[in-house]
CSV table of C-alpha atoms in Angstrom, one decimal:
chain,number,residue,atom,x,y,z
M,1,UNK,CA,33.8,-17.1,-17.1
M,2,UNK,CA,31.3,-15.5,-19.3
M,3,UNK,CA,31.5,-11.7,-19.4
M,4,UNK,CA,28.1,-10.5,-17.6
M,5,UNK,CA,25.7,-8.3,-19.0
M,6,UNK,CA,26.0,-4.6,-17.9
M,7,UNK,CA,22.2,-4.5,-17.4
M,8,UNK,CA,22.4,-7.6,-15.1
M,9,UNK,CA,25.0,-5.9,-13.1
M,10,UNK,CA,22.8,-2.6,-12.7
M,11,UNK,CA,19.9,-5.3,-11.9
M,12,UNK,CA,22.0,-6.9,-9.1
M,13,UNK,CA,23.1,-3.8,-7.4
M,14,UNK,CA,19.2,-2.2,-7.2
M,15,UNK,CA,18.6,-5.1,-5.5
M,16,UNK,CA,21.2,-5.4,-3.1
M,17,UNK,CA,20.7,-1.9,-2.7
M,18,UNK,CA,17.0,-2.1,-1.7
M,19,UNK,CA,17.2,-5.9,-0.1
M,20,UNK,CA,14.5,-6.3,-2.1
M,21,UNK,CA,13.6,-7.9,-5.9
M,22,UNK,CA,9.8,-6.5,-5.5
M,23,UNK,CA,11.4,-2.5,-3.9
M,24,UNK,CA,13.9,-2.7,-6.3
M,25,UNK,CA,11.3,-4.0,-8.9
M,26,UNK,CA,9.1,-0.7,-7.5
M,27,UNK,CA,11.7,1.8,-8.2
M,28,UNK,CA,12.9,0.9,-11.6
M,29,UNK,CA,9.3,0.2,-13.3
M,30,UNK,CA,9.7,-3.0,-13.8
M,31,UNK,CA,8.5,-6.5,-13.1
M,32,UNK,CA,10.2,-8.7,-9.6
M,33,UNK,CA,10.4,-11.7,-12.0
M,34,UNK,CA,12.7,-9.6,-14.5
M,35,UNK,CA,15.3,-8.8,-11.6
M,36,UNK,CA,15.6,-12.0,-10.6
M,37,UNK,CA,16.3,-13.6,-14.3
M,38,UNK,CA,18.6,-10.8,-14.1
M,39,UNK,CA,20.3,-12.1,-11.2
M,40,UNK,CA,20.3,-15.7,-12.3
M,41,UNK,CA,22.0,-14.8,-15.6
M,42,UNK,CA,24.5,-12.7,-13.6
M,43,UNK,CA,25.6,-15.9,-10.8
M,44,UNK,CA,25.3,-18.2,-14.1
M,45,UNK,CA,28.1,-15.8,-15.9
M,46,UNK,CA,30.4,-15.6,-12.5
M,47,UNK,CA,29.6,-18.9,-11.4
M,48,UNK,CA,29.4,-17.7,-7.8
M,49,UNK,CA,25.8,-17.2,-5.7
M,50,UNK,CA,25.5,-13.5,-5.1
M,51,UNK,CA,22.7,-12.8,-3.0
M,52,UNK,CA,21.3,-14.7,-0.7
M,53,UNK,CA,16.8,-15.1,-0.8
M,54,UNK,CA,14.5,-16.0,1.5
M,55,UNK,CA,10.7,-15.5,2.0
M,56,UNK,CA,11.5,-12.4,4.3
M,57,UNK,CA,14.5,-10.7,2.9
M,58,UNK,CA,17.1,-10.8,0.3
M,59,UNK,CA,20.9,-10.2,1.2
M,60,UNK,CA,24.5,-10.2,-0.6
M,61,UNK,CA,26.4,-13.3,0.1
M,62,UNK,CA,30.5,-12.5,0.9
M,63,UNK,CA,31.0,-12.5,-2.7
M,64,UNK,CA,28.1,-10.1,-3.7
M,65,UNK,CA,29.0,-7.7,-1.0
M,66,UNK,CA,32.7,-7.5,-2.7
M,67,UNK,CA,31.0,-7.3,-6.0
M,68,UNK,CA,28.6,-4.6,-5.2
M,69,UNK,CA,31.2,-2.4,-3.2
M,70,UNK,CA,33.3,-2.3,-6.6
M,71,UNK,CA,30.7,-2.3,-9.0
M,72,UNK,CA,28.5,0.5,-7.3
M,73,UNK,CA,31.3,3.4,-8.2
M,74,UNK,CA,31.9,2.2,-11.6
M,75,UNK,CA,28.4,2.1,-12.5
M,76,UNK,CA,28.1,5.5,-11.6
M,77,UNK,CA,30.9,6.7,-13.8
M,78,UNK,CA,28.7,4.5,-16.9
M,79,UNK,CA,25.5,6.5,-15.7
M,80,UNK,CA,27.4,10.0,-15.5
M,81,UNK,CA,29.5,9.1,-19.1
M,82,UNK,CA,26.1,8.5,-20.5
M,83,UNK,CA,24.1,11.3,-19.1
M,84,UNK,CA,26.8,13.7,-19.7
M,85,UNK,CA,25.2,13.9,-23.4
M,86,UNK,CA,22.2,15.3,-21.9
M,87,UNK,CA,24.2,18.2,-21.5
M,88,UNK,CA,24.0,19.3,-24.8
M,89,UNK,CA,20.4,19.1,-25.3
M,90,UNK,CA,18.2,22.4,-25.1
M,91,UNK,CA,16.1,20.6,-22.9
M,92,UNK,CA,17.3,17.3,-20.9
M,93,UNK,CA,15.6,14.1,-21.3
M,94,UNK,CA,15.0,11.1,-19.1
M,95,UNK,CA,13.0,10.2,-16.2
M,96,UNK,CA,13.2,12.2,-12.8
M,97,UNK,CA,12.4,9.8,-9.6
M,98,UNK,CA,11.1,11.5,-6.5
M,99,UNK,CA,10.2,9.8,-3.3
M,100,UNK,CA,8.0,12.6,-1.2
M,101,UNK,CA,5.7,12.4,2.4
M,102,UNK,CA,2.4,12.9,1.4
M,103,UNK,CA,2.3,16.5,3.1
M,104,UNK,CA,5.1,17.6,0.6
M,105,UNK,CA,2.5,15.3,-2.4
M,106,UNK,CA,-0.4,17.8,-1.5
M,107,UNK,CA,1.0,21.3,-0.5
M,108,UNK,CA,4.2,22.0,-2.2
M,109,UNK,CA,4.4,19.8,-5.7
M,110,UNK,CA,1.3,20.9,-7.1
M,111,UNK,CA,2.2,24.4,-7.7
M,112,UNK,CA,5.6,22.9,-9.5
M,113,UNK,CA,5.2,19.9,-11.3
M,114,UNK,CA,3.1,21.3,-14.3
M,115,UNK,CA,6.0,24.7,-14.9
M,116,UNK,CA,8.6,22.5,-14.7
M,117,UNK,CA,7.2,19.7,-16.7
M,118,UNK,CA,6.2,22.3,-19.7
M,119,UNK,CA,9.6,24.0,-19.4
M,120,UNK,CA,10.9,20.6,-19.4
M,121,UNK,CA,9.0,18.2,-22.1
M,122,UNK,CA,11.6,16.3,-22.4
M,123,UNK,CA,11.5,14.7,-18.9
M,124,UNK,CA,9.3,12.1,-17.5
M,125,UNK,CA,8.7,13.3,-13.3
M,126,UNK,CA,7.8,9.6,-11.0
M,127,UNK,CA,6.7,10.9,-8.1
M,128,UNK,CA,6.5,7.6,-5.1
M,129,UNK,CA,4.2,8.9,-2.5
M,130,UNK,CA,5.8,7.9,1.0
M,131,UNK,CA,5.8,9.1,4.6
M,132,UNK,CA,8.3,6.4,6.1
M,133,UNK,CA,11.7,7.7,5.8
M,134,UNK,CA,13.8,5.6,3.5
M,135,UNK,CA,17.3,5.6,1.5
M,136,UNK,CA,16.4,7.2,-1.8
M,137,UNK,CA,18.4,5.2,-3.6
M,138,UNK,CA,18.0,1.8,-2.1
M,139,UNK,CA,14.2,3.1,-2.9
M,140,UNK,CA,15.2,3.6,-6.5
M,141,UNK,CA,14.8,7.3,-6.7
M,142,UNK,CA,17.2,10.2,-7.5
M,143,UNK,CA,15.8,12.5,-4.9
M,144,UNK,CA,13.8,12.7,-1.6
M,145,UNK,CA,11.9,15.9,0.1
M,146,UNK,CA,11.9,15.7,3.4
M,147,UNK,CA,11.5,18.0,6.5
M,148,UNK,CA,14.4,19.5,7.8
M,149,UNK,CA,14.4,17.7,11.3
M,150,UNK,CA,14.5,14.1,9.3
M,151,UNK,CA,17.4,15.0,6.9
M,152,UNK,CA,20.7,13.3,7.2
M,153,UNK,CA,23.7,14.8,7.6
M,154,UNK,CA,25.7,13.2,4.0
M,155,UNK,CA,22.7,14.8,1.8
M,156,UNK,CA,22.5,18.3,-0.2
M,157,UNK,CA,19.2,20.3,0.8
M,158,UNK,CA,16.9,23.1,-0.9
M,159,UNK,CA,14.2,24.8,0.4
M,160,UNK,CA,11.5,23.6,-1.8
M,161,UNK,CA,8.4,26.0,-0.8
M,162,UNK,CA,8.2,28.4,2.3
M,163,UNK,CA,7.1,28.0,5.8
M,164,UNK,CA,4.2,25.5,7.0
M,165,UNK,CA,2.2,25.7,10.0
M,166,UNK,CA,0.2,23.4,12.2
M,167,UNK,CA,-3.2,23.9,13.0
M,168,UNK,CA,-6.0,22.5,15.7
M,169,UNK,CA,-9.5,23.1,14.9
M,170,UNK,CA,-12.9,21.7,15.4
M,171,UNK,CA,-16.9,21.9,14.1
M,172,UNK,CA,-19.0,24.7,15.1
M,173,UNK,CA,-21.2,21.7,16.6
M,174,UNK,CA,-18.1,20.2,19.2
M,175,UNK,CA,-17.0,23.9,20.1
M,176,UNK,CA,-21.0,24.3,21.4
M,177,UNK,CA,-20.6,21.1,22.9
M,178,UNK,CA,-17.8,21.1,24.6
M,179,UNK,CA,-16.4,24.5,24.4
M,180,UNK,CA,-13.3,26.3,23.3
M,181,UNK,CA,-10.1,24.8,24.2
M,182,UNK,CA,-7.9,28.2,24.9
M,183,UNK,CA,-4.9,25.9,26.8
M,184,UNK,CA,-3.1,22.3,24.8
M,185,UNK,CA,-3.8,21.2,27.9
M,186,UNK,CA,-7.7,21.4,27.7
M,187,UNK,CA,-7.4,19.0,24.4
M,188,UNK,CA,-6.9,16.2,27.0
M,189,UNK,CA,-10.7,16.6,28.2
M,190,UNK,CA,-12.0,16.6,24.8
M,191,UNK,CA,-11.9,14.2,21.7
M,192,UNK,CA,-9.2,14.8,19.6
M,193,UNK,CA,-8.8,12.6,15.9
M,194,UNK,CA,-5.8,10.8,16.5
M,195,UNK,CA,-3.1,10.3,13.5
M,196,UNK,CA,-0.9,7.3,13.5
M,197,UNK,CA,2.7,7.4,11.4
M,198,UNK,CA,3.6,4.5,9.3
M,199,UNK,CA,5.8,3.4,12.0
M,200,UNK,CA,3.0,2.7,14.4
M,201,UNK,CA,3.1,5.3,16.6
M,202,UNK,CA,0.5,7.8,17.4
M,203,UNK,CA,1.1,11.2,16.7
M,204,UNK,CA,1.7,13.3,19.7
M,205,UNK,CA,0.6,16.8,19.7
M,206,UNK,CA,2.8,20.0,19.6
M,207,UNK,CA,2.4,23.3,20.8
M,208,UNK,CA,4.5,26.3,21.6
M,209,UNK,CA,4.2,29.8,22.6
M,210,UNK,CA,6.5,32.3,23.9
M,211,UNK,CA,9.1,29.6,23.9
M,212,UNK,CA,7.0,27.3,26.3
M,213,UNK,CA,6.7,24.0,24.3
M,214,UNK,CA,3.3,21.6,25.7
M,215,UNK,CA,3.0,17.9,24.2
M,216,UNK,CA,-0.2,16.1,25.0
M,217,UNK,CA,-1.4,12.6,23.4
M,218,UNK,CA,-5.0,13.1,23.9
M,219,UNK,CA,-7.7,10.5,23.4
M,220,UNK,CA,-10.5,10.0,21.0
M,221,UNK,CA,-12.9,7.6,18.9
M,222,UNK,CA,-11.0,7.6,15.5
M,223,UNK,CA,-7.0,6.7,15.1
M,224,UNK,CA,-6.3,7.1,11.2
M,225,UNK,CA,-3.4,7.7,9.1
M,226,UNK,CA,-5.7,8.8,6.3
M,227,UNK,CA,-5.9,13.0,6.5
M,228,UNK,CA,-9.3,13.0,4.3
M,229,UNK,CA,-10.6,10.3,7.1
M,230,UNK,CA,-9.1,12.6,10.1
M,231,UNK,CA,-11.0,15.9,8.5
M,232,UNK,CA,-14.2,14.1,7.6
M,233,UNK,CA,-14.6,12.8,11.0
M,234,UNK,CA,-13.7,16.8,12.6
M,235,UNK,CA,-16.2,18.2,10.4
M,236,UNK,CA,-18.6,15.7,11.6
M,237,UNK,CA,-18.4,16.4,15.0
M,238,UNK,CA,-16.4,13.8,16.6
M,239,UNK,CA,-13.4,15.3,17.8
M,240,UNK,CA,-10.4,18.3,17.6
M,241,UNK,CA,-8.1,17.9,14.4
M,242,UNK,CA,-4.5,18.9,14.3
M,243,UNK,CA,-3.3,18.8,11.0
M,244,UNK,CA,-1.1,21.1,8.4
M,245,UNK,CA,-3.3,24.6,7.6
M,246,UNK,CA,-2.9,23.7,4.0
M,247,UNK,CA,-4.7,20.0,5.0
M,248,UNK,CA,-7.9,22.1,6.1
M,249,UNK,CA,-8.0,25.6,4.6
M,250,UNK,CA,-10.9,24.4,2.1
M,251,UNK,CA,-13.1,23.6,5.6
M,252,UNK,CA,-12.1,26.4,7.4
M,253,UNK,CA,-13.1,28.3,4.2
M,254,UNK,CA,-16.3,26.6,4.3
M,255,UNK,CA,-17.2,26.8,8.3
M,256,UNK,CA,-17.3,23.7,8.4
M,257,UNK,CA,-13.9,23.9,10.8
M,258,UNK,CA,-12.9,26.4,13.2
M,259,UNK,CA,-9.6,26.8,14.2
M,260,UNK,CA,-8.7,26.9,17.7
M,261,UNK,CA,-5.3,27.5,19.6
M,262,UNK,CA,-3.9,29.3,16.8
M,263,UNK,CA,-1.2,31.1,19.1
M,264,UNK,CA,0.1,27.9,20.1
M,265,UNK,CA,0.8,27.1,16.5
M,266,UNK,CA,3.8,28.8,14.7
M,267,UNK,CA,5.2,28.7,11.8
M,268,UNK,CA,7.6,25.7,11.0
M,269,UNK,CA,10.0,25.2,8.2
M,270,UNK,CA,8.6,23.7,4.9
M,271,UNK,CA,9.7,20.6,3.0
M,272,UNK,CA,13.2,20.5,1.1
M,273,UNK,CA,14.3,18.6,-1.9
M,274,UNK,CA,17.2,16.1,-0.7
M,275,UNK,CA,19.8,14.4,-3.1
M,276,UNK,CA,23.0,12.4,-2.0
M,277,UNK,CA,26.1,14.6,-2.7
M,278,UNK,CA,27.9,13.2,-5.8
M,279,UNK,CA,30.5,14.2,-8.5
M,280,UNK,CA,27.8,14.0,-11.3
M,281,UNK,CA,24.1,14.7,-10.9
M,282,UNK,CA,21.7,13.5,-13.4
M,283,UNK,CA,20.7,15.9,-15.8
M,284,UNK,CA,16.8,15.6,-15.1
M,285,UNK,CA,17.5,16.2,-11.4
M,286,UNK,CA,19.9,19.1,-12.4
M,287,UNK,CA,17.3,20.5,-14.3
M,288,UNK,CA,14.7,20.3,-11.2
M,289,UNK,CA,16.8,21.5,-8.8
M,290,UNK,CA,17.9,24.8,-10.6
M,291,UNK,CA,13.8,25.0,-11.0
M,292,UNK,CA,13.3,25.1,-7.9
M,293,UNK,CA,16.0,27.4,-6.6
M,294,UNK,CA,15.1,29.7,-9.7
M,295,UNK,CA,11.7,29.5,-7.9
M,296,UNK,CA,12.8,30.3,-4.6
M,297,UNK,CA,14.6,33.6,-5.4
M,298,UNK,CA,18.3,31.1,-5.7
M,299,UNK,CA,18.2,29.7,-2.2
Protein backbone atom coordinates (compact mmCIF):
# COMPACT_ATOMS: atom_id res chain seq x y z
CA UNK A 1 0.00 0.00 0.00
CA UNK A 2 1.27 3.43 -0.88
CA UNK A 3 1.71 5.67 2.09
CA UNK A 4 -1.06 8.54 1.66
CA UNK A 5 -0.47 12.04 1.48
CA UNK A 6 -1.07 13.90 4.81
CA UNK A 7 -2.94 16.72 2.86
CA UNK A 8 -5.33 13.97 1.31
CA UNK A 9 -5.97 12.68 4.72
CA UNK A 10 -6.94 16.33 6.09
CA UNK A 11 -8.95 16.57 2.65
CA UNK A 12 -10.93 13.29 3.47
CA UNK A 13 -11.77 14.16 7.01
CA UNK A 14 -13.23 17.91 6.06
CA UNK A 15 -15.34 16.13 4.04
CA UNK A 16 -16.60 13.47 5.98
CA UNK A 17 -16.83 15.97 8.57
CA UNK A 18 -19.18 18.33 6.61
CA UNK A 19 -20.88 15.32 4.30
CA UNK A 20 -20.08 17.49 1.82
CA UNK A 21 -17.12 18.08 -1.09
CA UNK A 22 -18.76 21.63 -2.06
CA UNK A 23 -19.27 22.62 2.37
CA UNK A 24 -16.16 21.24 2.86
CA UNK A 25 -14.87 22.93 -0.32
CA UNK A 26 -16.65 26.29 1.31
CA UNK A 27 -14.87 26.21 4.49
CA UNK A 28 -11.36 25.54 3.45
CA UNK A 29 -11.23 28.07 0.29
CA UNK A 30 -10.84 25.91 -2.11
CA UNK A 31 -12.33 24.31 -5.17
CA UNK A 32 -15.08 20.88 -4.75
CA UNK A 33 -13.09 19.33 -7.65
CA UNK A 34 -9.74 19.57 -5.58
CA UNK A 35 -11.33 17.57 -2.52
CA UNK A 36 -12.42 15.03 -4.51
CA UNK A 37 -8.94 14.34 -6.52
CA UNK A 38 -7.88 14.43 -2.95
CA UNK A 39 -10.13 11.71 -2.11
CA UNK A 40 -9.37 9.60 -5.15
CA UNK A 41 -5.64 9.77 -4.54
CA UNK A 42 -6.31 8.81 -0.91
CA UNK A 43 -8.81 5.28 -1.84
CA UNK A 44 -6.10 4.76 -4.72
CA UNK A 45 -3.14 4.76 -1.87
CA UNK A 46 -5.35 2.35 0.58
CA UNK A 47 -6.98 0.57 -2.01
CA UNK A 48 -10.33 0.72 -0.06
CA UNK A 49 -13.52 3.15 -1.16
CA UNK A 50 -13.84 5.55 1.72
CA UNK A 51 -16.83 7.54 1.33
CA UNK A 52 -19.63 6.82 -0.27
CA UNK A 53 -21.25 9.87 -3.10
CA UNK A 54 -24.35 10.41 -4.48
CA UNK A 55 -26.17 13.36 -6.06
CA UNK A 56 -27.72 14.31 -2.55
CA UNK A 57 -25.15 13.46 0.03
CA UNK A 58 -21.78 12.13 0.66
CA UNK A 59 -21.12 9.56 3.59
CA UNK A 60 -18.13 7.39 5.03
CA UNK A 61 -18.33 3.84 4.02
CA UNK A 62 -17.44 1.15 7.24
CA UNK A 63 -13.88 1.60 6.36
CA UNK A 64 -13.84 5.49 6.19
CA UNK A 65 -15.76 5.78 9.35
CA UNK A 66 -12.79 3.65 11.13
CA UNK A 67 -10.42 5.76 9.34
CA UNK A 68 -11.76 9.05 10.19
CA UNK A 69 -12.45 8.13 14.03
CA UNK A 70 -8.47 7.43 14.17
CA UNK A 71 -7.27 9.93 11.99
CA UNK A 72 -9.42 12.96 13.35
CA UNK A 73 -7.28 12.96 16.95
CA UNK A 74 -4.00 12.54 15.32
CA UNK A 75 -4.56 15.25 12.89
CA UNK A 76 -5.18 17.48 15.62
CA UNK A 77 -1.95 16.66 17.47
CA UNK A 78 -0.17 17.64 13.57
CA UNK A 79 -2.25 20.93 13.68
CA UNK A 80 -1.43 21.75 17.40
CA UNK A 81 2.58 20.49 16.80
CA UNK A 82 2.61 22.93 14.01
CA UNK A 83 0.75 25.81 15.38
CA UNK A 84 2.54 25.58 18.55
CA UNK A 85 5.39 27.72 16.65
CA UNK A 86 2.97 30.49 16.50
CA UNK A 87 3.60 30.82 19.97
CA UNK A 88 6.68 32.34 19.66
CA UNK A 89 5.84 35.01 17.29
CA UNK A 90 5.06 38.70 18.64
CA UNK A 91 2.04 38.56 16.68
CA UNK A 92 0.37 35.08 15.53
CA UNK A 93 -0.17 34.35 11.94
CA UNK A 94 -2.73 32.34 10.02
CA UNK A 95 -6.20 32.54 9.12
CA UNK A 96 -9.08 32.85 11.83
CA UNK A 97 -12.57 31.17 10.51
CA UNK A 98 -15.78 32.47 12.01
CA UNK A 99 -19.13 31.29 11.25
CA UNK A 100 -21.70 34.17 12.70
CA UNK A 101 -25.84 34.90 12.41
CA UNK A 102 -26.23 37.87 10.53
CA UNK A 103 -27.43 39.87 13.79
CA UNK A 104 -23.97 39.14 15.44
CA UNK A 105 -22.40 40.26 11.30
CA UNK A 106 -24.09 43.72 11.77
CA UNK A 107 -24.13 44.71 15.54
CA UNK A 108 -21.36 43.26 17.39
CA UNK A 109 -18.24 42.55 14.76
CA UNK A 110 -18.01 45.82 13.44
CA UNK A 111 -16.83 47.56 16.35
CA UNK A 112 -13.99 44.48 16.61
CA UNK A 113 -12.83 43.37 13.57
CA UNK A 114 -10.67 46.46 12.52
CA UNK A 115 -8.68 46.63 16.51
CA UNK A 116 -8.11 43.35 16.40
CA UNK A 117 -7.06 42.99 12.83
CA UNK A 118 -4.44 46.09 13.34
CA UNK A 119 -3.30 44.66 16.68
CA UNK A 120 -3.10 41.48 14.84
CA UNK A 121 -1.50 42.02 11.10
CA UNK A 122 -0.49 38.94 11.03
CA UNK A 123 -3.85 37.17 10.85
CA UNK A 124 -6.18 36.79 8.08
CA UNK A 125 -10.21 36.99 9.84
CA UNK A 126 -12.96 34.74 7.31
CA UNK A 127 -16.00 35.66 8.54
CA UNK A 128 -19.09 32.98 6.91
CA UNK A 129 -22.26 34.92 7.39
CA UNK A 130 -24.99 32.26 8.61
CA UNK A 131 -28.21 32.18 10.63
CA UNK A 132 -28.87 28.28 10.46
CA UNK A 133 -27.16 26.71 13.25
CA UNK A 134 -24.47 24.39 12.20
CA UNK A 135 -21.29 22.30 13.60
CA UNK A 136 -18.46 24.73 13.29
CA UNK A 137 -16.21 22.43 12.37
CA UNK A 138 -18.04 20.20 9.96
CA UNK A 139 -18.66 23.92 8.57
CA UNK A 140 -14.94 24.38 8.41
CA UNK A 141 -14.51 27.14 10.84
CA UNK A 142 -12.57 27.42 14.23
CA UNK A 143 -15.33 29.40 15.98
CA UNK A 144 -19.15 30.13 15.96
CA UNK A 145 -21.12 33.16 17.92
CA UNK A 146 -24.16 32.27 18.75
CA UNK A 147 -26.98 33.38 21.25
CA UNK A 148 -26.93 31.90 24.38
CA UNK A 149 -30.32 29.90 24.13
CA UNK A 150 -28.81 28.00 20.83
CA UNK A 151 -25.35 27.02 22.41
CA UNK A 152 -24.57 23.39 23.16
CA UNK A 153 -23.68 22.11 26.11
CA UNK A 154 -19.71 20.53 24.89
CA UNK A 155 -18.67 24.26 23.70
CA UNK A 156 -16.59 27.08 25.66
CA UNK A 157 -18.55 30.55 25.59
CA UNK A 158 -17.60 34.40 25.93
CA UNK A 159 -19.71 37.18 26.02
CA UNK A 160 -18.77 38.93 22.91
CA UNK A 161 -20.68 42.45 23.21
CA UNK A 162 -23.36 43.38 25.95
CA UNK A 163 -27.10 43.13 26.14
CA UNK A 164 -29.55 43.39 22.95
CA UNK A 165 -33.00 44.29 22.86
CA UNK A 166 -35.99 43.68 20.65
CA UNK A 167 -37.96 46.31 19.25
CA UNK A 168 -41.60 46.78 17.46
CA UNK A 169 -42.12 49.93 15.75
CA UNK A 170 -44.01 51.35 12.85
CA UNK A 171 -44.37 54.71 10.35
CA UNK A 172 -45.84 57.81 11.56
CA UNK A 173 -48.30 57.16 8.53
CA UNK A 174 -49.67 53.33 9.90
CA UNK A 175 -49.77 54.69 13.60
CA UNK A 176 -52.40 57.50 12.07
CA UNK A 177 -53.93 54.86 10.26
CA UNK A 178 -54.38 52.35 12.42
CA UNK A 179 -53.38 53.59 15.77
CA UNK A 180 -51.06 52.78 18.61
CA UNK A 181 -50.83 49.24 19.59
CA UNK A 182 -50.35 49.67 23.56
CA UNK A 183 -51.15 45.56 24.11
CA UNK A 184 -48.94 42.44 21.86
CA UNK A 185 -52.21 41.49 21.50
CA UNK A 186 -53.44 44.55 19.45
CA UNK A 187 -50.52 43.48 16.72
CA UNK A 188 -52.94 40.71 15.69
CA UNK A 189 -55.48 43.47 14.18
CA UNK A 190 -52.80 45.19 12.39
CA UNK A 191 -50.18 44.31 9.71
CA UNK A 192 -47.12 43.26 11.03
CA UNK A 193 -43.82 42.40 8.45
CA UNK A 194 -43.37 38.92 8.92
CA UNK A 195 -39.61 37.35 9.19
CA UNK A 196 -39.05 33.82 8.15
CA UNK A 197 -35.80 31.75 9.64
CA UNK A 198 -33.76 29.70 7.31
CA UNK A 199 -35.50 26.77 8.59
CA UNK A 200 -38.81 27.83 7.23
CA UNK A 201 -40.59 28.89 9.98
CA UNK A 202 -42.07 32.15 10.57
CA UNK A 203 -40.85 34.13 13.31
CA UNK A 204 -43.25 34.29 16.17
CA UNK A 205 -43.34 37.41 18.18
CA UNK A 206 -42.09 37.85 21.81
CA UNK A 207 -43.07 40.02 24.48
CA UNK A 208 -42.75 40.22 28.28
CA UNK A 209 -43.49 42.48 30.97
CA UNK A 210 -43.55 42.13 34.59
CA UNK A 211 -42.80 38.43 34.09
CA UNK A 212 -46.00 37.92 31.85
CA UNK A 213 -44.67 36.52 28.56
CA UNK A 214 -47.45 37.13 25.27
CA UNK A 215 -46.53 35.33 21.79
CA UNK A 216 -48.59 36.27 18.87
CA UNK A 217 -47.93 35.25 14.97
CA UNK A 218 -49.72 38.11 13.44
CA UNK A 219 -50.44 38.47 9.80
CA UNK A 220 -49.40 40.83 7.07
CA UNK A 221 -48.52 41.51 3.24
CA UNK A 222 -44.72 40.92 3.29
CA UNK A 223 -42.94 37.43 4.75
CA UNK A 224 -39.03 38.18 4.27
CA UNK A 225 -35.97 36.88 5.71
CA UNK A 226 -34.10 39.95 4.39
CA UNK A 227 -33.95 42.81 7.51
CA UNK A 228 -33.24 45.74 4.86
CA UNK A 229 -36.54 44.34 2.93
CA UNK A 230 -38.61 43.95 6.46
CA UNK A 231 -37.51 47.89 7.39
CA UNK A 232 -38.01 49.31 3.91
CA UNK A 233 -41.52 47.91 3.70
CA UNK A 234 -42.23 49.45 7.82
CA UNK A 235 -41.03 52.69 6.73
CA UNK A 236 -43.24 52.58 3.81
CA UNK A 237 -46.25 52.03 5.58
CA UNK A 238 -47.19 48.57 5.18
CA UNK A 239 -47.04 47.06 8.43
CA UNK A 240 -45.40 46.85 12.41
CA UNK A 241 -41.64 45.64 12.37
CA UNK A 242 -40.17 43.72 15.17
CA UNK A 243 -36.65 43.61 14.78
CA UNK A 244 -33.21 44.07 16.94
CA UNK A 245 -33.02 48.06 18.09
CA UNK A 246 -29.62 48.10 16.57
CA UNK A 247 -31.51 46.83 13.02
CA UNK A 248 -33.53 50.18 13.17
CA UNK A 249 -31.92 52.87 15.22
CA UNK A 250 -30.80 54.80 11.86
CA UNK A 251 -34.89 55.04 11.16
CA UNK A 252 -35.90 55.71 14.40
CA UNK A 253 -33.22 58.35 14.29
CA UNK A 254 -34.66 59.63 11.13
CA UNK A 255 -38.69 59.48 12.04
CA UNK A 256 -39.09 57.48 9.69
CA UNK A 257 -39.96 54.65 12.50
CA UNK A 258 -41.65 54.92 15.69
CA UNK A 259 -41.18 52.52 18.22
CA UNK A 260 -44.10 51.15 19.86
CA UNK A 261 -44.56 48.58 22.87
CA UNK A 262 -41.21 49.40 24.24
CA UNK A 263 -42.21 48.03 27.85
CA UNK A 264 -42.85 44.80 26.46
CA UNK A 265 -39.37 44.66 25.07
CA UNK A 266 -36.46 43.99 27.55
CA UNK A 267 -33.24 43.60 27.42
CA UNK A 268 -31.83 40.05 26.27
CA UNK A 269 -28.45 38.68 26.39
CA UNK A 270 -26.07 39.49 23.41
CA UNK A 271 -24.21 37.11 21.09
CA UNK A 272 -21.14 34.90 22.42
CA UNK A 273 -18.08 33.69 20.67
CA UNK A 274 -18.32 29.63 20.85
CA UNK A 275 -15.31 27.21 20.29
CA UNK A 276 -15.33 23.32 20.93
CA UNK A 277 -13.30 22.66 24.21
CA UNK A 278 -9.86 21.15 23.12
CA UNK A 279 -6.29 20.59 24.55
CA UNK A 280 -4.78 23.03 22.00
CA UNK A 281 -6.44 26.08 20.49
CA UNK A 282 -5.20 27.69 17.49
CA UNK A 283 -3.16 30.58 17.99
CA UNK A 284 -5.25 33.00 15.76
CA UNK A 285 -8.32 32.04 17.75
CA UNK A 286 -6.28 32.37 21.00
CA UNK A 287 -5.35 35.64 20.00
CA UNK A 288 -9.18 36.64 19.33
CA UNK A 289 -10.50 35.33 22.18
CA UNK A 290 -8.19 37.04 24.71
CA UNK A 291 -9.29 40.25 22.39
CA UNK A 292 -12.33 39.95 23.14
CA UNK A 293 -12.28 39.16 26.90
CA UNK A 294 -9.60 42.09 27.13
CA UNK A 295 -12.56 43.94 25.61
CA UNK A 296 -15.11 42.88 27.89
CA UNK A 297 -13.39 43.89 31.18
CA UNK A 298 -11.96 39.73 31.27
CA UNK A 299 -15.33 37.99 31.27
Amino acid sequence: MATPDLADLDAFAAVSRARSFRGAAVGRGVSPSSLSEAVRRLEAAVGVRLLNRTTRSVTPTEAGERLLERLAPALADVAGALDAVNQFRDSPTGTLRLNVPGSAARLALPDIIGPFLHAHPGITLEIMVEDSFVDVLAAGADAGVRYGERLEKDMIAVPLSGPERYQAAASPAFLERYGTPRHPRDLLAMPCIRHRFPSGALIVLEFEKDGEIIRVSPEGPLITSSSELEIRAAEEGLGVIASFEGFLAPSVAAGRLVPVLEDWNPPFEGPFLYYPSRRHMPAPLRAFVDFVRARRGGS
